[in-house]
PDB file of C-alpha atoms in Angstrom:
ATOM      1  CA  UNK A 649      -7.924  27.877 -29.652  1.00  0.00           C
ATOM      2  CA  UNK A 650     -10.643  30.362 -28.657  1.00  0.00           C
ATOM      3  CA  UNK A 651     -13.257  29.153 -26.173  1.00  0.00           C
ATOM      4  CA  UNK A 652     -16.871  29.469 -27.270  1.00  0.00           C
ATOM      5  CA  UNK A 653     -18.250  29.903 -23.747  1.00  0.00           C
ATOM      6  CA  UNK A 654     -17.195  31.878 -20.695  1.00  0.00           C
ATOM      7  CA  UNK A 655     -16.943  30.671 -17.095  1.00  0.00           C
ATOM      8  CA  UNK A 656     -19.698  33.111 -16.159  1.00  0.00           C
ATOM      9  CA  UNK A 657     -22.066  31.520 -18.689  1.00  0.00           C
ATOM     10  CA  UNK A 658     -21.301  28.089 -17.283  1.00  0.00           C
ATOM     11  CA  UNK A 659     -21.879  29.438 -13.765  1.00  0.00           C
ATOM     12  CA  UNK A 660     -25.312  30.791 -14.754  1.00  0.00           C
ATOM     13  CA  UNK A 661     -26.181  27.501 -16.443  1.00  0.00           C
ATOM     14  CA  UNK A 662     -25.214  25.572 -13.283  1.00  0.00           C
ATOM     15  CA  UNK A 663     -27.227  27.970 -11.121  1.00  0.00           C
ATOM     16  CA  UNK A 664     -30.378  27.407 -13.211  1.00  0.00           C
ATOM     17  CA  UNK A 665     -29.989  23.633 -12.992  1.00  0.00           C
ATOM     18  CA  UNK A 666     -29.501  23.603  -9.226  1.00  0.00           C
ATOM     19  CA  UNK A 667     -32.196  26.188  -8.498  1.00  0.00           C
ATOM     20  CA  UNK A 668     -34.743  24.532 -10.802  1.00  0.00           C
ATOM     21  CA  UNK A 669     -35.539  27.599 -12.895  1.00  0.00           C
ATOM     22  CA  UNK A 670     -34.402  31.044 -14.057  1.00  0.00           C
ATOM     23  CA  UNK A 671     -36.358  33.033 -11.461  1.00  0.00           C
ATOM     24  CA  UNK A 672     -35.092  30.841  -8.619  1.00  0.00           C
ATOM     25  CA  UNK A 673     -31.519  31.101  -9.916  1.00  0.00           C
ATOM     26  CA  UNK A 674     -31.813  34.913 -10.089  1.00  0.00           C
ATOM     27  CA  UNK A 675     -32.609  35.017  -6.365  1.00  0.00           C
ATOM     28  CA  UNK A 676     -29.679  32.776  -5.469  1.00  0.00           C
ATOM     29  CA  UNK A 677     -26.959  34.489  -7.519  1.00  0.00           C
ATOM     30  CA  UNK A 678     -28.393  38.014  -7.079  1.00  0.00           C
ATOM     31  CA  UNK A 679     -28.733  38.757 -10.773  1.00  0.00           C
ATOM     32  CA  UNK A 680     -31.746  39.659 -12.901  1.00  0.00           C
ATOM     33  CA  UNK A 681     -33.731  36.865 -14.486  1.00  0.00           C
ATOM     34  CA  UNK A 682     -33.156  38.388 -17.925  1.00  0.00           C
ATOM     35  CA  UNK A 683     -29.366  38.460 -17.550  1.00  0.00           C
ATOM     36  CA  UNK A 684     -29.296  34.789 -16.547  1.00  0.00           C
ATOM     37  CA  UNK A 685     -31.619  33.858 -19.402  1.00  0.00           C
ATOM     38  CA  UNK A 686     -29.428  35.804 -21.822  1.00  0.00           C
ATOM     39  CA  UNK A 687     -26.246  34.059 -20.567  1.00  0.00           C
ATOM     40  CA  UNK A 688     -27.771  30.602 -21.022  1.00  0.00           C
ATOM     41  CA  UNK A 689     -29.115  31.488 -24.487  1.00  0.00           C
ATOM     42  CA  UNK A 690     -25.655  32.664 -25.569  1.00  0.00           C
ATOM     43  CA  UNK A 691     -24.204  29.426 -24.187  1.00  0.00           C
ATOM     44  CA  UNK A 692     -26.676  27.291 -26.131  1.00  0.00           C
ATOM     45  CA  UNK A 693     -26.026  29.316 -29.287  1.00  0.00           C
ATOM     46  CA  UNK A 694     -22.247  29.011 -28.920  1.00  0.00           C
ATOM     47  CA  UNK A 695     -22.431  25.263 -28.350  1.00  0.00           C
ATOM     48  CA  UNK A 696     -25.172  24.600 -30.894  1.00  0.00           C
ATOM     49  CA  UNK A 697     -27.074  22.591 -28.285  1.00  0.00           C
ATOM     50  CA  UNK A 698     -30.411  22.795 -26.503  1.00  0.00           C
ATOM     51  CA  UNK A 699     -29.680  22.428 -22.800  1.00  0.00           C
ATOM     52  CA  UNK A 700     -33.185  22.826 -21.306  1.00  0.00           C
ATOM     53  CA  UNK A 701     -36.808  22.202 -22.114  1.00  0.00           C
ATOM     54  CA  UNK A 702     -39.616  23.859 -20.193  1.00  0.00           C
ATOM     55  CA  UNK A 703     -42.054  22.074 -17.869  1.00  0.00           C
ATOM     56  CA  UNK A 704     -44.397  24.768 -16.644  1.00  0.00           C
ATOM     57  CA  UNK A 705     -42.463  27.132 -14.390  1.00  0.00           C
ATOM     58  CA  UNK A 706     -39.571  24.731 -14.034  1.00  0.00           C
ATOM     59  CA  UNK A 707     -36.905  23.801 -16.538  1.00  0.00           C
ATOM     60  CA  UNK A 708     -35.547  20.320 -17.119  1.00  0.00           C
ATOM     61  CA  UNK A 709     -32.256  19.314 -18.624  1.00  0.00           C
ATOM     62  CA  UNK A 710     -32.138  17.677 -22.006  1.00  0.00           C
ATOM     63  CA  UNK A 711     -29.917  14.647 -22.445  1.00  0.00           C
ATOM     64  CA  UNK A 712     -27.173  16.926 -23.780  1.00  0.00           C
ATOM     65  CA  UNK A 713     -27.800  19.312 -20.896  1.00  0.00           C
ATOM     66  CA  UNK A 714     -27.251  16.552 -18.330  1.00  0.00           C
ATOM     67  CA  UNK A 715     -23.860  15.744 -19.833  1.00  0.00           C
ATOM     68  CA  UNK A 716     -22.907  19.424 -20.020  1.00  0.00           C
ATOM     69  CA  UNK A 717     -23.980  19.962 -16.389  1.00  0.00           C
ATOM     70  CA  UNK A 718     -21.603  17.261 -15.137  1.00  0.00           C
ATOM     71  CA  UNK A 719     -18.768  18.768 -17.167  1.00  0.00           C
ATOM     72  CA  UNK A 720     -19.636  22.300 -16.041  1.00  0.00           C
ATOM     73  CA  UNK A 721     -19.479  21.281 -12.375  1.00  0.00           C
ATOM     74  CA  UNK A 722     -16.013  19.861 -12.925  1.00  0.00           C
ATOM     75  CA  UNK A 723     -14.896  22.935 -14.892  1.00  0.00           C
ATOM     76  CA  UNK A 724     -16.087  25.394 -12.244  1.00  0.00           C
ATOM     77  CA  UNK A 725     -14.581  23.327  -9.447  1.00  0.00           C
ATOM     78  CA  UNK A 726     -11.216  23.381 -11.207  1.00  0.00           C
ATOM     79  CA  UNK A 727     -11.515  27.143 -11.723  1.00  0.00           C
ATOM     80  CA  UNK A 728     -12.059  27.608  -7.992  1.00  0.00           C
ATOM     81  CA  UNK A 729      -8.972  25.484  -7.316  1.00  0.00           C
ATOM     82  CA  UNK A 730      -6.871  27.643  -9.635  1.00  0.00           C
ATOM     83  CA  UNK A 731      -7.991  30.783  -7.795  1.00  0.00           C
ATOM     84  CA  UNK A 732      -7.342  29.113  -4.452  1.00  0.00           C
ATOM     85  CA  UNK A 733      -3.769  28.312  -5.488  1.00  0.00           C
ATOM     86  CA  UNK A 734      -3.313  31.924  -6.617  1.00  0.00           C
ATOM     87  CA  UNK A 735      -4.624  33.236  -3.284  1.00  0.00           C
ATOM     88  CA  UNK A 736      -2.272  30.923  -1.426  1.00  0.00           C
ATOM     89  CA  UNK A 737       0.690  32.152  -3.468  1.00  0.00           C
ATOM     90  CA  UNK A 738      -0.343  35.782  -2.984  1.00  0.00           C
ATOM     91  CA  UNK A 739      -0.803  35.583   0.780  1.00  0.00           C
ATOM     92  CA  UNK A 740       2.298  33.472   1.362  1.00  0.00           C
ATOM     93  CA  UNK A 741       1.191  31.816   4.609  1.00  0.00           C
ATOM     94  CA  UNK A 742      -2.266  30.419   5.218  1.00  0.00           C
ATOM     95  CA  UNK A 743      -4.139  31.504   8.339  1.00  0.00           C
ATOM     96  CA  UNK A 744      -6.426  28.467   8.598  1.00  0.00           C
ATOM     97  CA  UNK A 745      -5.699  24.739   8.514  1.00  0.00           C
ATOM     98  CA  UNK A 746      -8.414  22.061   8.627  1.00  0.00           C
ATOM     99  CA  UNK A 747      -7.363  18.510   9.427  1.00  0.00           C
ATOM    100  CA  UNK A 748      -9.338  15.245   9.597  1.00  0.00           C
ATOM    101  CA  UNK A 749      -7.629  12.575  11.690  1.00  0.00           C
ATOM    102  CA  UNK A 750      -8.735   8.988  12.154  1.00  0.00           C
ATOM    103  CA  UNK A 751      -9.139   8.235  15.848  1.00  0.00           C
ATOM    104  CA  UNK A 752      -6.692   5.332  15.732  1.00  0.00           C
ATOM    105  CA  UNK A 753      -3.802   7.741  15.145  1.00  0.00           C
ATOM    106  CA  UNK A 754      -1.816   8.186  18.407  1.00  0.00           C
ATOM    107  CA  UNK A 755      -3.101  11.455  19.931  1.00  0.00           C
ATOM    108  CA  UNK A 756       0.157  12.355  21.703  1.00  0.00           C
ATOM    109  CA  UNK A 757       1.987  12.381  18.374  1.00  0.00           C
ATOM    110  CA  UNK A 758      -0.752  14.452  16.803  1.00  0.00           C
ATOM    111  CA  UNK A 759      -0.670  17.008  19.612  1.00  0.00           C
ATOM    112  CA  UNK A 760       3.108  17.347  19.384  1.00  0.00           C
ATOM    113  CA  UNK A 761       2.920  17.955  15.631  1.00  0.00           C
ATOM    114  CA  UNK A 762       0.129  20.521  16.066  1.00  0.00           C
ATOM    115  CA  UNK A 763       1.962  22.308  18.865  1.00  0.00           C
ATOM    116  CA  UNK A 764       5.167  22.559  16.835  1.00  0.00           C
ATOM    117  CA  UNK A 765       3.326  24.059  13.861  1.00  0.00           C
ATOM    118  CA  UNK A 766       1.423  26.485  16.101  1.00  0.00           C
ATOM    119  CA  UNK A 767       4.705  27.662  17.602  1.00  0.00           C
ATOM    120  CA  UNK A 768       6.173  28.246  14.154  1.00  0.00           C
ATOM    121  CA  UNK A 769       2.975  29.869  12.820  1.00  0.00           C
ATOM    122  CA  UNK A 770       1.365  31.630  15.826  1.00  0.00           C
ATOM    123  CA  UNK A 771      -1.435  33.213  13.753  1.00  0.00           C
ATOM    124  CA  UNK A 772      -2.526  29.863  12.314  1.00  0.00           C
ATOM    125  CA  UNK A 773      -5.990  28.698  13.327  1.00  0.00           C
ATOM    126  CA  UNK A 774      -6.381  24.922  13.343  1.00  0.00           C
ATOM    127  CA  UNK A 775      -9.628  22.984  13.083  1.00  0.00           C
ATOM    128  CA  UNK A 776      -9.346  19.303  13.993  1.00  0.00           C
ATOM    129  CA  UNK A 777     -12.017  16.764  13.067  1.00  0.00           C
ATOM    130  CA  UNK A 778     -11.833  13.259  14.530  1.00  0.00           C
ATOM    131  CA  UNK A 779     -13.070  10.605  12.108  1.00  0.00           C
ATOM    132  CA  UNK A 780     -13.485   6.837  11.799  1.00  0.00           C
ATOM    133  CA  UNK A 781     -12.699   4.634   8.771  1.00  0.00           C
ATOM    134  CA  UNK A 782     -14.034   6.430   5.637  1.00  0.00           C
ATOM    135  CA  UNK A 783     -14.789   9.662   7.482  1.00  0.00           C
ATOM    136  CA  UNK A 784     -11.556  11.551   6.708  1.00  0.00           C
ATOM    137  CA  UNK A 785     -11.714  10.848   2.974  1.00  0.00           C
ATOM    138  CA  UNK A 786     -15.363  11.874   2.804  1.00  0.00           C
ATOM    139  CA  UNK A 787     -14.495  15.251   4.341  1.00  0.00           C
ATOM    140  CA  UNK A 788     -11.625  15.652   1.869  1.00  0.00           C
ATOM    141  CA  UNK A 789     -13.884  14.897  -1.095  1.00  0.00           C
ATOM    142  CA  UNK A 790     -16.453  17.407   0.154  1.00  0.00           C
ATOM    143  CA  UNK A 791     -13.777  20.081   0.577  1.00  0.00           C
ATOM    144  CA  UNK A 792     -14.409  20.331   4.318  1.00  0.00           C
ATOM    145  CA  UNK A 793     -10.742  19.743   5.249  1.00  0.00           C
ATOM    146  CA  UNK A 794      -7.307  20.373   3.734  1.00  0.00           C
ATOM    147  CA  UNK A 795      -5.527  17.250   5.011  1.00  0.00           C
ATOM    148  CA  UNK A 796      -6.599  13.818   6.155  1.00  0.00           C
ATOM    149  CA  UNK A 797      -5.105  10.883   8.043  1.00  0.00           C
ATOM    150  CA  UNK A 798      -7.103   7.879   6.888  1.00  0.00           C
ATOM    151  CA  UNK A 799      -7.017   4.047   6.865  1.00  0.00           C
ATOM    152  CA  UNK A 800      -7.862   4.209   3.153  1.00  0.00           C
ATOM    153  CA  UNK A 801      -6.043   5.893   0.235  1.00  0.00           C
ATOM    154  CA  UNK A 802      -7.841   8.757  -1.472  1.00  0.00           C
ATOM    155  CA  UNK A 803      -9.245   7.687  -4.856  1.00  0.00           C
ATOM    156  CA  UNK A 804      -8.839  11.104  -6.476  1.00  0.00           C
ATOM    157  CA  UNK A 805      -5.943  12.974  -4.944  1.00  0.00           C
ATOM    158  CA  UNK A 806      -2.682  12.213  -3.199  1.00  0.00           C
ATOM    159  CA  UNK A 807      -2.107   9.418  -0.672  1.00  0.00           C
ATOM    160  CA  UNK A 808       1.167   8.625   1.075  1.00  0.00           C
ATOM    161  CA  UNK A 809       1.894   5.758   3.462  1.00  0.00           C
ATOM    162  CA  UNK A 810       2.247   7.456   6.850  1.00  0.00           C
ATOM    163  CA  UNK A 811       2.568   4.724   9.463  1.00  0.00           C
ATOM    164  CA  UNK A 812       1.447   1.266  10.497  1.00  0.00           C
ATOM    165  CA  UNK A 813      -0.778   0.972  13.576  1.00  0.00           C
ATOM    166  CA  UNK A 814      -0.673  -2.200  15.686  1.00  0.00           C
ATOM    167  CA  UNK A 815      -3.994  -3.421  17.075  1.00  0.00           C
ATOM    168  CA  UNK A 816      -4.048  -5.903  19.939  1.00  0.00           C
ATOM    169  CA  UNK A 817      -6.981  -7.965  21.232  1.00  0.00           C
ATOM    170  CA  UNK A 818      -7.583  -7.070  24.880  1.00  0.00           C
ATOM    171  CA  UNK A 819     -10.025  -7.439  27.749  1.00  0.00           C
ATOM    172  CA  UNK A 820     -10.073  -6.587  31.455  1.00  0.00           C
ATOM    173  CA  UNK A 821      -7.990  -9.072  33.525  1.00  0.00           C
ATOM    174  CA  UNK A 822     -11.181 -10.307  35.253  1.00  0.00           C
ATOM    175  CA  UNK A 823     -13.006 -10.936  31.951  1.00  0.00           C
ATOM    176  CA  UNK A 824     -14.274 -14.542  31.574  1.00  0.00           C
ATOM    177  CA  UNK A 825     -12.030 -15.081  28.547  1.00  0.00           C
ATOM    178  CA  UNK A 826      -8.939 -14.688  30.741  1.00  0.00           C
ATOM    179  CA  UNK A 827     -10.447 -17.081  33.284  1.00  0.00           C
ATOM    180  CA  UNK A 828     -10.178 -19.912  30.739  1.00  0.00           C
ATOM    181  CA  UNK A 829      -6.407 -19.939  31.413  1.00  0.00           C
ATOM    182  CA  UNK A 830      -5.487 -21.305  27.998  1.00  0.00           C
ATOM    183  CA  UNK A 831      -4.717 -20.269  24.466  1.00  0.00           C
ATOM    184  CA  UNK A 832      -7.879 -18.899  22.842  1.00  0.00           C
ATOM    185  CA  UNK A 833      -9.344 -19.352  19.383  1.00  0.00           C
ATOM    186  CA  UNK A 834     -11.684 -17.065  17.477  1.00  0.00           C
ATOM    187  CA  UNK A 835     -14.405 -19.591  18.250  1.00  0.00           C
ATOM    188  CA  UNK A 836     -13.923 -18.824  21.967  1.00  0.00           C
ATOM    189  CA  UNK A 837     -14.647 -15.158  21.273  1.00  0.00           C
ATOM    190  CA  UNK A 838     -17.999 -15.729  19.579  1.00  0.00           C
ATOM    191  CA  UNK A 839     -19.907 -16.115  22.828  1.00  0.00           C
ATOM    192  CA  UNK A 840     -18.625 -12.817  24.254  1.00  0.00           C
ATOM    193  CA  UNK A 841     -19.412  -9.162  23.549  1.00  0.00           C
ATOM    194  CA  UNK A 842     -17.215  -7.384  21.010  1.00  0.00           C
ATOM    195  CA  UNK A 843     -16.877  -3.589  21.081  1.00  0.00           C
ATOM    196  CA  UNK A 844     -16.466  -1.920  17.673  1.00  0.00           C
ATOM    197  CA  UNK A 845     -16.296   1.696  16.526  1.00  0.00           C
ATOM    198  CA  UNK A 846     -18.820   3.178  14.087  1.00  0.00           C
ATOM    199  CA  UNK A 847     -17.743   4.592  10.702  1.00  0.00           C
ATOM    200  CA  UNK A 848     -18.098   8.396  10.753  1.00  0.00           C
ATOM    201  CA  UNK A 849     -18.497   8.694   6.974  1.00  0.00           C
ATOM    202  CA  UNK A 850     -21.804   9.915   5.574  1.00  0.00           C
ATOM    203  CA  UNK A 851     -21.067   8.291   2.202  1.00  0.00           C
ATOM    204  CA  UNK A 852     -20.771   4.631   3.032  1.00  0.00           C
ATOM    205  CA  UNK A 853     -20.481   2.696   6.235  1.00  0.00           C
ATOM    206  CA  UNK A 854     -17.763   0.173   6.911  1.00  0.00           C
ATOM    207  CA  UNK A 855     -16.615  -1.917   9.835  1.00  0.00           C
ATOM    208  CA  UNK A 856     -13.096  -3.074  10.479  1.00  0.00           C
ATOM    209  CA  UNK A 857     -11.694  -6.099  12.296  1.00  0.00           C
ATOM    210  CA  UNK A 858     -13.116  -9.452  13.272  1.00  0.00           C
ATOM    211  CA  UNK A 859     -16.898  -9.218  13.696  1.00  0.00           C
ATOM    212  CA  UNK A 860     -17.853 -12.794  14.504  1.00  0.00           C
ATOM    213  CA  UNK A 861     -19.177 -12.213  18.023  1.00  0.00           C
ATOM    214  CA  UNK A 862     -22.857 -13.046  18.594  1.00  0.00           C
ATOM    215  CA  UNK A 863     -23.225  -9.831  20.608  1.00  0.00           C
ATOM    216  CA  UNK A 864     -21.721  -6.516  19.538  1.00  0.00           C
ATOM    217  CA  UNK A 865     -21.778  -2.983  20.905  1.00  0.00           C
ATOM    218  CA  UNK A 866     -21.028  -0.229  18.403  1.00  0.00           C
ATOM    219  CA  UNK A 867     -19.700   3.085  19.723  1.00  0.00           C
ATOM    220  CA  UNK A 868     -18.551   6.348  18.145  1.00  0.00           C
ATOM    221  CA  UNK A 869     -15.069   6.737  19.630  1.00  0.00           C
ATOM    222  CA  UNK A 870     -12.171   4.491  20.589  1.00  0.00           C
ATOM    223  CA  UNK A 871     -12.075   6.110  24.051  1.00  0.00           C
ATOM    224  CA  UNK A 872     -15.618   4.890  24.683  1.00  0.00           C
ATOM    225  CA  UNK A 873     -14.514   1.408  23.664  1.00  0.00           C
ATOM    226  CA  UNK A 874     -11.603   1.555  26.122  1.00  0.00           C
ATOM    227  CA  UNK A 875     -13.891   2.699  28.953  1.00  0.00           C
ATOM    228  CA  UNK A 876     -16.316  -0.169  28.311  1.00  0.00           C
ATOM    229  CA  UNK A 877     -13.537  -2.750  28.267  1.00  0.00           C
ATOM    230  CA  UNK A 878     -11.989  -1.303  31.444  1.00  0.00           C
ATOM    231  CA  UNK A 879     -15.322  -2.117  33.099  1.00  0.00           C
ATOM    232  CA  UNK A 880     -15.011  -5.768  32.031  1.00  0.00           C
ATOM    233  CA  UNK A 881     -18.001  -5.482  29.677  1.00  0.00           C
ATOM    234  CA  UNK A 882     -16.420  -6.786  26.488  1.00  0.00           C
ATOM    235  CA  UNK A 883     -13.295  -7.239  24.362  1.00  0.00           C
ATOM    236  CA  UNK A 884     -11.875  -5.449  21.340  1.00  0.00           C
ATOM    237  CA  UNK A 885      -8.881  -4.966  19.108  1.00  0.00           C
ATOM    238  CA  UNK A 886      -7.490  -1.607  20.181  1.00  0.00           C
ATOM    239  CA  UNK A 887      -4.592   0.554  18.904  1.00  0.00           C
ATOM    240  CA  UNK A 888      -1.478  -0.378  20.853  1.00  0.00           C
ATOM    241  CA  UNK A 889      -0.142   3.188  20.962  1.00  0.00           C
ATOM    242  CA  UNK A 890      -3.369   4.462  22.537  1.00  0.00           C
ATOM    243  CA  UNK A 891      -3.710   1.792  25.268  1.00  0.00           C
ATOM    244  CA  UNK A 892      -0.033   1.627  26.209  1.00  0.00           C
ATOM    245  CA  UNK A 893      -0.633   3.022  29.728  1.00  0.00           C
ATOM    246  CA  UNK A 894      -3.536   0.640  30.361  1.00  0.00           C
ATOM    247  CA  UNK A 895      -1.413  -2.332  29.316  1.00  0.00           C
ATOM    248  CA  UNK A 896       1.566  -1.300  31.432  1.00  0.00           C
ATOM    249  CA  UNK A 897      -0.629  -0.714  34.494  1.00  0.00           C
ATOM    250  CA  UNK A 898      -2.483  -4.021  34.022  1.00  0.00           C
ATOM    251  CA  UNK A 899      -5.909  -2.400  33.605  1.00  0.00           C
ATOM    252  CA  UNK A 900      -6.152  -4.124  30.211  1.00  0.00           C
ATOM    253  CA  UNK A 901      -4.624  -7.480  29.390  1.00  0.00           C
ATOM    254  CA  UNK A 902      -3.900  -8.987  25.941  1.00  0.00           C
ATOM    255  CA  UNK A 903      -6.041 -11.976  25.049  1.00  0.00           C
ATOM    256  CA  UNK A 904      -3.853 -15.088  24.493  1.00  0.00           C
ATOM    257  CA  UNK A 905      -5.185 -15.815  21.022  1.00  0.00           C
ATOM    258  CA  UNK A 906      -3.788 -18.709  19.046  1.00  0.00           C
ATOM    259  CA  UNK A 907      -3.723 -16.457  15.995  1.00  0.00           C
ATOM    260  CA  UNK A 908      -4.977 -12.994  15.114  1.00  0.00           C
ATOM    261  CA  UNK A 909      -4.293 -11.398  18.485  1.00  0.00           C
ATOM    262  CA  UNK A 910      -2.126  -8.756  16.825  1.00  0.00           C
ATOM    263  CA  UNK A 911      -3.327  -6.968  13.708  1.00  0.00           C
ATOM    264  CA  UNK A 912      -1.927  -4.124  11.673  1.00  0.00           C
ATOM    265  CA  UNK A 913      -3.538  -1.231   9.819  1.00  0.00           C
ATOM    266  CA  UNK A 914      -1.824   1.185   7.468  1.00  0.00           C
ATOM    267  CA  UNK A 915      -2.644   4.869   7.805  1.00  0.00           C
ATOM    268  CA  UNK A 916      -2.382   7.196   4.812  1.00  0.00           C
ATOM    269  CA  UNK A 917      -1.640  10.888   4.649  1.00  0.00           C
ATOM    270  CA  UNK A 918      -4.128  12.291   2.137  1.00  0.00           C
ATOM    271  CA  UNK A 919      -4.849  15.596   0.443  1.00  0.00           C
ATOM    272  CA  UNK A 920      -6.694  16.574  -2.700  1.00  0.00           C
ATOM    273  CA  UNK A 921      -4.217  18.984  -4.297  1.00  0.00           C
ATOM    274  CA  UNK A 922      -0.625  19.553  -3.145  1.00  0.00           C
ATOM    275  CA  UNK A 923      -0.395  22.866  -5.008  1.00  0.00           C
ATOM    276  CA  UNK A 924      -3.021  24.320  -2.675  1.00  0.00           C
ATOM    277  CA  UNK A 925      -1.109  23.506   0.515  1.00  0.00           C
ATOM    278  CA  UNK A 926       0.608  26.463   2.138  1.00  0.00           C
ATOM    279  CA  UNK A 927       3.822  26.473   4.184  1.00  0.00           C
ATOM    280  CA  UNK A 928       2.046  25.797   7.492  1.00  0.00           C
ATOM    281  CA  UNK A 929       0.338  22.701   6.057  1.00  0.00           C
ATOM    282  CA  UNK A 930       3.633  21.461   4.643  1.00  0.00           C
ATOM    283  CA  UNK A 931       5.343  22.056   7.990  1.00  0.00           C
ATOM    284  CA  UNK A 932       2.619  20.024   9.699  1.00  0.00           C
ATOM    285  CA  UNK A 933       3.130  17.159   7.235  1.00  0.00           C
ATOM    286  CA  UNK A 934       6.863  17.131   7.914  1.00  0.00           C
ATOM    287  CA  UNK A 935       6.384  17.155  11.691  1.00  0.00           C
ATOM    288  CA  UNK A 936       3.810  14.379  11.422  1.00  0.00           C
ATOM    289  CA  UNK A 937       6.239  12.186   9.492  1.00  0.00           C
ATOM    290  CA  UNK A 938       8.899  12.852  12.118  1.00  0.00           C
ATOM    291  CA  UNK A 939       6.598  11.951  15.023  1.00  0.00           C
ATOM    292  CA  UNK A 940       5.562   8.610  13.503  1.00  0.00           C
ATOM    293  CA  UNK A 941       9.166   7.452  13.474  1.00  0.00           C
ATOM    294  CA  UNK A 942       8.829   6.683  17.208  1.00  0.00           C
ATOM    295  CA  UNK A 943       5.645   4.607  17.194  1.00  0.00           C
ATOM    296  CA  UNK A 944       5.701   1.946  19.979  1.00  0.00           C
ATOM    297  CA  UNK A 945       5.851  -1.736  19.043  1.00  0.00           C
ATOM    298  CA  UNK A 946       4.555  -4.854  20.771  1.00  0.00           C
ATOM    299  CA  UNK A 947       8.155  -5.683  21.705  1.00  0.00           C
ATOM    300  CA  UNK A 948       8.636  -2.326  23.433  1.00  0.00           C
ATOM    301  CA  UNK A 949       5.463  -2.850  25.483  1.00  0.00           C
ATOM    302  CA  UNK A 950       6.600  -6.333  26.522  1.00  0.00           C
ATOM    303  CA  UNK A 951       9.956  -5.014  27.735  1.00  0.00           C
TER     304      UNK A 951
END
């Protein structure tokens, strides 16, 4: 089956839509206004559709044009992906790896995985972005990163269960909740300050964990939360693997909750297109899986 339109015609059509007119599009794509106008006319003729109507100096999409624009964006995006896969195959080894990691993932394990990959691929440049909740998946959808470690599966792409993170409710040993010297209920927590971490996503905001406290401080990083709680200024559910040293030294102490003191969150390994991952990215994935096999448990902390 012969295609009626070329990718270049679709690209010119998309440029006109996003620039708001033929002259504006010509400046952005560095082509003459007449060549862009000719490409769009040929596209309309081939499709038998009117894609634009004029409003003064600007052009506006027809109803058919709106539908074609959405399809054209998808088509051009897929074409870029095909070329990206080809470039990856041609070059053999990628030189750049961008990773979004949710801040609840144990940093020591992450650093070990990164170090191993850097040793095996010394020319690899790594960009690490720390995210919260929906942040990693938003960066993946926007094409800002190649891989993501996220508390949520990716809607369009690949998601693999990576590991389960234990969260434990803690406060400083001198916090008033510990002074009650009894088993606590969630009702006991309501009158005290809870520390929570802000979603880093620009798409939609979410909050995780029990949020019933009358007073709440919201911070941007789990380390900030730990620092606040070390000062006796609140309580929080924190990742066990990250506060292991504080628990063992007695700087933080688990709250004796009747129920809900220990919570679990599943982390997913996400990427948009496996065919686009080079050998360094695949090596990182394998090392990451290996590192998560030794995640600490509540039992190991208690021992």
